[in-house]
């Protein structure tokens, strides 16, 4: 779809700077566990398995996380289904 093509073109300019950037610091599960702020970890039900596993691990490690899955979308869920994305965010904010 055209919105995705536009997004990919805009994101393409970040590829070279990302490859030349310094490595990010390693953050342990224990360090994430110290974060007690309510945190929503949202993954797409059709996302790549490694993204889903990262989301699950982050939610497991964070001190106060809620893991939600948006069915029928991949990593681009907010663009693919903005109404459902907004509903999930608003439900989370209402509960926290």
XYZ file of N, CA and C in Angstrom:
288
model
N 0.823 -1.205 0.000
C 0.000 0.000 0.000
C 0.861 1.260 0.000
N 0.362 2.295 -0.592
C 1.102 3.548 -0.742
C 1.608 4.134 0.579
N 0.806 4.137 1.674
C 1.354 4.678 2.926
C 2.592 3.916 3.405
N 2.622 2.603 3.198
C 3.792 1.825 3.615
C 5.001 2.160 2.764
N 4.798 2.316 1.458
C 5.909 2.670 0.574
C 6.492 4.007 0.999
N 5.638 4.974 1.290
C 6.116 6.280 1.755
C 6.905 6.152 3.049
N 6.404 5.347 3.992
C 7.089 5.153 5.264
C 8.466 4.521 5.031
N 8.534 3.502 4.174
C 9.817 2.838 3.906
C 10.812 3.816 3.293
N 10.336 4.662 2.390
C 11.226 5.645 1.775
C 11.745 6.630 2.816
N 10.878 7.090 3.715
C 11.312 8.013 4.761
C 12.292 7.330 5.715
N 12.038 6.068 6.049
C 12.917 5.350 6.976
C 14.252 4.969 6.345
N 14.306 4.873 5.031
C 15.538 4.453 4.354
C 16.693 5.391 4.664
N 16.396 6.674 4.870
C 17.476 7.632 5.144
C 18.155 7.369 6.478
N 17.555 6.565 7.347
C 18.147 6.291 8.662
C 19.060 5.070 8.658
N 19.073 4.318 7.569
C 19.818 3.050 7.565
C 21.320 3.276 7.732
N 21.922 4.109 6.908
C 23.372 4.323 6.984
C 23.773 4.903 8.341
N 23.104 5.951 8.855
C 23.493 6.439 10.193
C 23.356 5.367 11.275
N 22.361 4.507 11.173
C 22.205 3.457 12.182
C 23.362 2.466 12.145
N 23.852 2.136 10.961
C 24.957 1.195 10.857
C 26.262 1.792 11.360
N 26.391 3.111 11.289
C 27.636 3.740 11.721
C 27.563 4.250 13.158
N 26.434 4.086 13.816
C 26.276 4.575 15.190
C 27.031 3.681 16.165
N 27.378 4.264 17.293
C 27.998 3.481 18.361
C 27.004 2.449 18.877
N 27.535 1.356 19.404
C 26.671 0.338 19.989
C 25.915 0.921 21.174
N 24.664 0.548 21.286
C 23.863 0.973 22.432
C 24.331 0.219 23.671
N 24.195 0.811 24.845
C 24.598 0.094 26.055
C 23.682 -1.112 26.279
N 24.248 -2.145 26.845
C 23.483 -3.344 27.171
C 22.689 -3.063 28.448
N 21.418 -3.388 28.427
C 20.564 -3.217 29.599
C 20.086 -4.604 30.011
N 20.320 -4.943 31.252
C 19.965 -6.282 31.724
C 18.485 -6.354 32.098
N 18.013 -7.563 32.215
C 16.642 -7.794 32.659
C 16.452 -7.222 34.067
N 17.447 -7.364 34.905
C 17.363 -6.817 36.273
C 17.238 -5.297 36.244
N 17.977 -4.641 35.345
C 17.864 -3.186 35.235
C 16.474 -2.784 34.743
N 15.955 -3.511 33.769
C 14.593 -3.228 33.308
C 13.579 -3.452 34.424
N 13.847 -4.434 35.268
C 12.943 -4.737 36.368
C 12.802 -3.597 37.364
N 13.761 -2.697 37.366
C 13.692 -1.552 38.269
C 12.729 -0.477 37.760
N 12.319 -0.589 36.515
C 11.370 0.382 35.941
C 9.975 0.001 36.420
N 9.408 0.814 37.291
C 8.089 0.501 37.855
C 6.957 1.304 37.221
N 7.292 2.159 36.280
C 6.276 2.923 35.560
C 5.425 1.951 34.741
N 4.109 2.055 34.817
C 3.281 1.189 33.971
C 3.682 1.347 32.500
N 3.953 0.234 31.874
C 4.476 0.230 30.512
C 3.667 -0.721 29.648
N 3.233 -0.254 28.495
C 2.536 -1.105 27.536
C 3.536 -1.595 26.508
N 3.630 -2.911 26.362
C 4.440 -3.518 25.308
C 3.448 -4.101 24.320
N 3.464 -3.587 23.112
C 2.472 -3.955 22.110
C 3.163 -4.594 20.922
N 2.712 -5.785 20.559
C 3.265 -6.484 19.394
C 2.127 -6.845 18.443
N 2.471 -6.981 17.185
C 1.497 -7.416 16.190
C 1.411 -8.929 16.172
N 0.220 -9.439 16.027
C 0.020 -10.883 15.995
C 0.677 -11.561 14.811
N 0.964 -10.794 13.758
C 1.591 -11.345 12.555
C 3.011 -10.823 12.371
N 3.610 -10.289 13.436
C 4.944 -9.716 13.326
C 5.991 -10.819 13.218
N 7.191 -10.427 12.865
C 8.291 -11.385 12.815
C 8.486 -11.996 14.198
N 8.836 -13.263 14.217
C 8.969 -13.979 15.482
C 9.997 -13.326 16.397
N 11.097 -12.819 15.837
C 12.115 -12.203 16.706
C 11.591 -10.924 17.352
N 10.753 -10.143 16.655
C 10.155 -8.958 17.257
C 9.202 -9.365 18.387
N 8.418 -10.398 18.138
C 7.473 -10.870 19.159
C 8.220 -11.373 20.390
N 9.313 -12.085 20.175
C 10.096 -12.589 21.307
C 10.727 -11.440 22.086
N 11.205 -10.421 21.392
C 11.763 -9.251 22.082
C 10.690 -8.566 22.919
N 9.508 -8.426 22.362
C 8.416 -7.822 23.118
C 8.078 -8.617 24.358
N 7.997 -9.924 24.216
C 7.692 -10.790 25.363
C 8.757 -10.688 26.439
N 10.022 -10.665 26.025
C 11.119 -10.563 26.990
C 11.113 -9.217 27.695
N 10.875 -8.160 26.956
C 10.807 -6.839 27.589
C 9.672 -6.801 28.608
N 8.523 -7.318 28.217
C 7.381 -7.309 29.146
C 7.674 -8.151 30.380
N 8.360 -9.277 30.196
C 8.695 -10.140 31.330
C 9.656 -9.445 32.282
N 10.617 -8.724 31.723
C 11.647 -8.098 32.552
C 11.185 -6.801 33.211
N 10.370 -6.032 32.521
C 9.942 -4.752 33.080
C 9.161 -4.965 34.368
N 9.322 -4.039 35.292
C 8.714 -4.200 36.604
C 7.200 -4.090 36.641
N 6.602 -3.430 35.655
C 5.156 -3.200 35.697
C 4.616 -3.094 34.272
N 4.815 -4.158 33.494
C 4.456 -4.117 32.080
C 3.195 -4.913 31.790
N 2.512 -4.468 30.762
C 1.376 -5.181 30.206
C 1.726 -5.514 28.762
N 1.661 -6.787 28.406
C 1.926 -7.224 27.043
C 0.597 -7.414 26.330
N 0.423 -6.727 25.212
C -0.783 -6.863 24.392
C -0.369 -7.233 22.976
N -1.221 -7.993 22.322
C -1.010 -8.361 20.928
C -2.158 -7.806 20.094
N -1.800 -7.116 19.012
C -2.799 -6.644 18.061
C -2.953 -7.725 16.989
N -4.092 -8.425 16.974
C -4.255 -9.496 15.998
C -4.340 -8.966 14.568
N -3.825 -9.769 13.651
C -3.974 -9.478 12.239
C -3.042 -8.429 11.663
N -2.091 -7.930 12.469
C -1.139 -6.936 11.958
C 0.283 -7.386 12.259
N 1.233 -6.765 11.552
C 2.638 -7.083 11.796
C 3.290 -5.940 12.566
N 4.570 -5.750 12.352
C 5.316 -4.710 13.061
C 4.767 -3.311 12.758
N 4.087 -3.163 11.634
C 3.520 -1.869 11.252
C 2.082 -1.692 11.707
N 1.704 -2.326 12.794
C 0.332 -2.298 13.283
C -0.278 -0.912 13.437
N 0.451 0.062 13.982
C -0.143 1.390 14.132
C -0.572 2.007 12.796
N 0.177 1.712 11.748
C -0.180 2.228 10.431
C -1.277 1.378 9.791
N -1.210 0.067 9.999
C -2.175 -0.840 9.379
C -3.561 -0.721 10.000
N -3.622 -0.491 11.303
C -4.916 -0.403 11.988
C -4.846 0.674 13.063
N -4.836 1.949 12.630
C -4.660 3.037 13.601
C -5.791 3.131 14.622
N -6.993 2.739 14.241
C -8.117 2.810 15.182
C -7.917 1.803 16.308
N -7.568 0.567 15.977
C -7.330 -0.444 17.018
C -6.126 -0.063 17.869
N -5.087 0.461 17.226
C -3.903 0.902 17.959
C -4.291 1.964 18.990
N -5.053 2.949 18.566
C -5.500 4.006 19.475
C -6.363 3.438 20.598
N -7.230 2.478 20.276
C -8.077 1.862 21.302
C -7.249 1.133 22.354
N -6.224 0.402 21.913
C -5.364 -0.326 22.858
C -4.644 0.668 23.766
N -4.120 1.748 23.182
C -3.424 2.763 23.974
C -4.386 3.398 24.985
N -5.561 3.780 24.525
C -6.532 4.439 25.422
C -6.988 3.490 26.532
N -7.211 2.220 26.222
C -7.574 1.247 27.259
C -6.469 1.138 28.303
N -5.229 1.088 27.844
C -4.094 0.999 28.768
C -4.025 2.241 29.657
N -4.156 3.415 29.035
C -4.077 4.649 29.809
C -5.226 4.752 30.807
N -6.407 4.293 30.416
C -7.548 4.326 31.325
C -7.338 3.417 32.528
N -6.663 2.306 32.313
C -6.425 1.343 33.395
C -5.251 1.745 34.282
N -4.447 2.663 33.822
C -3.246 3.043 34.568
C -3.248 4.518 34.881
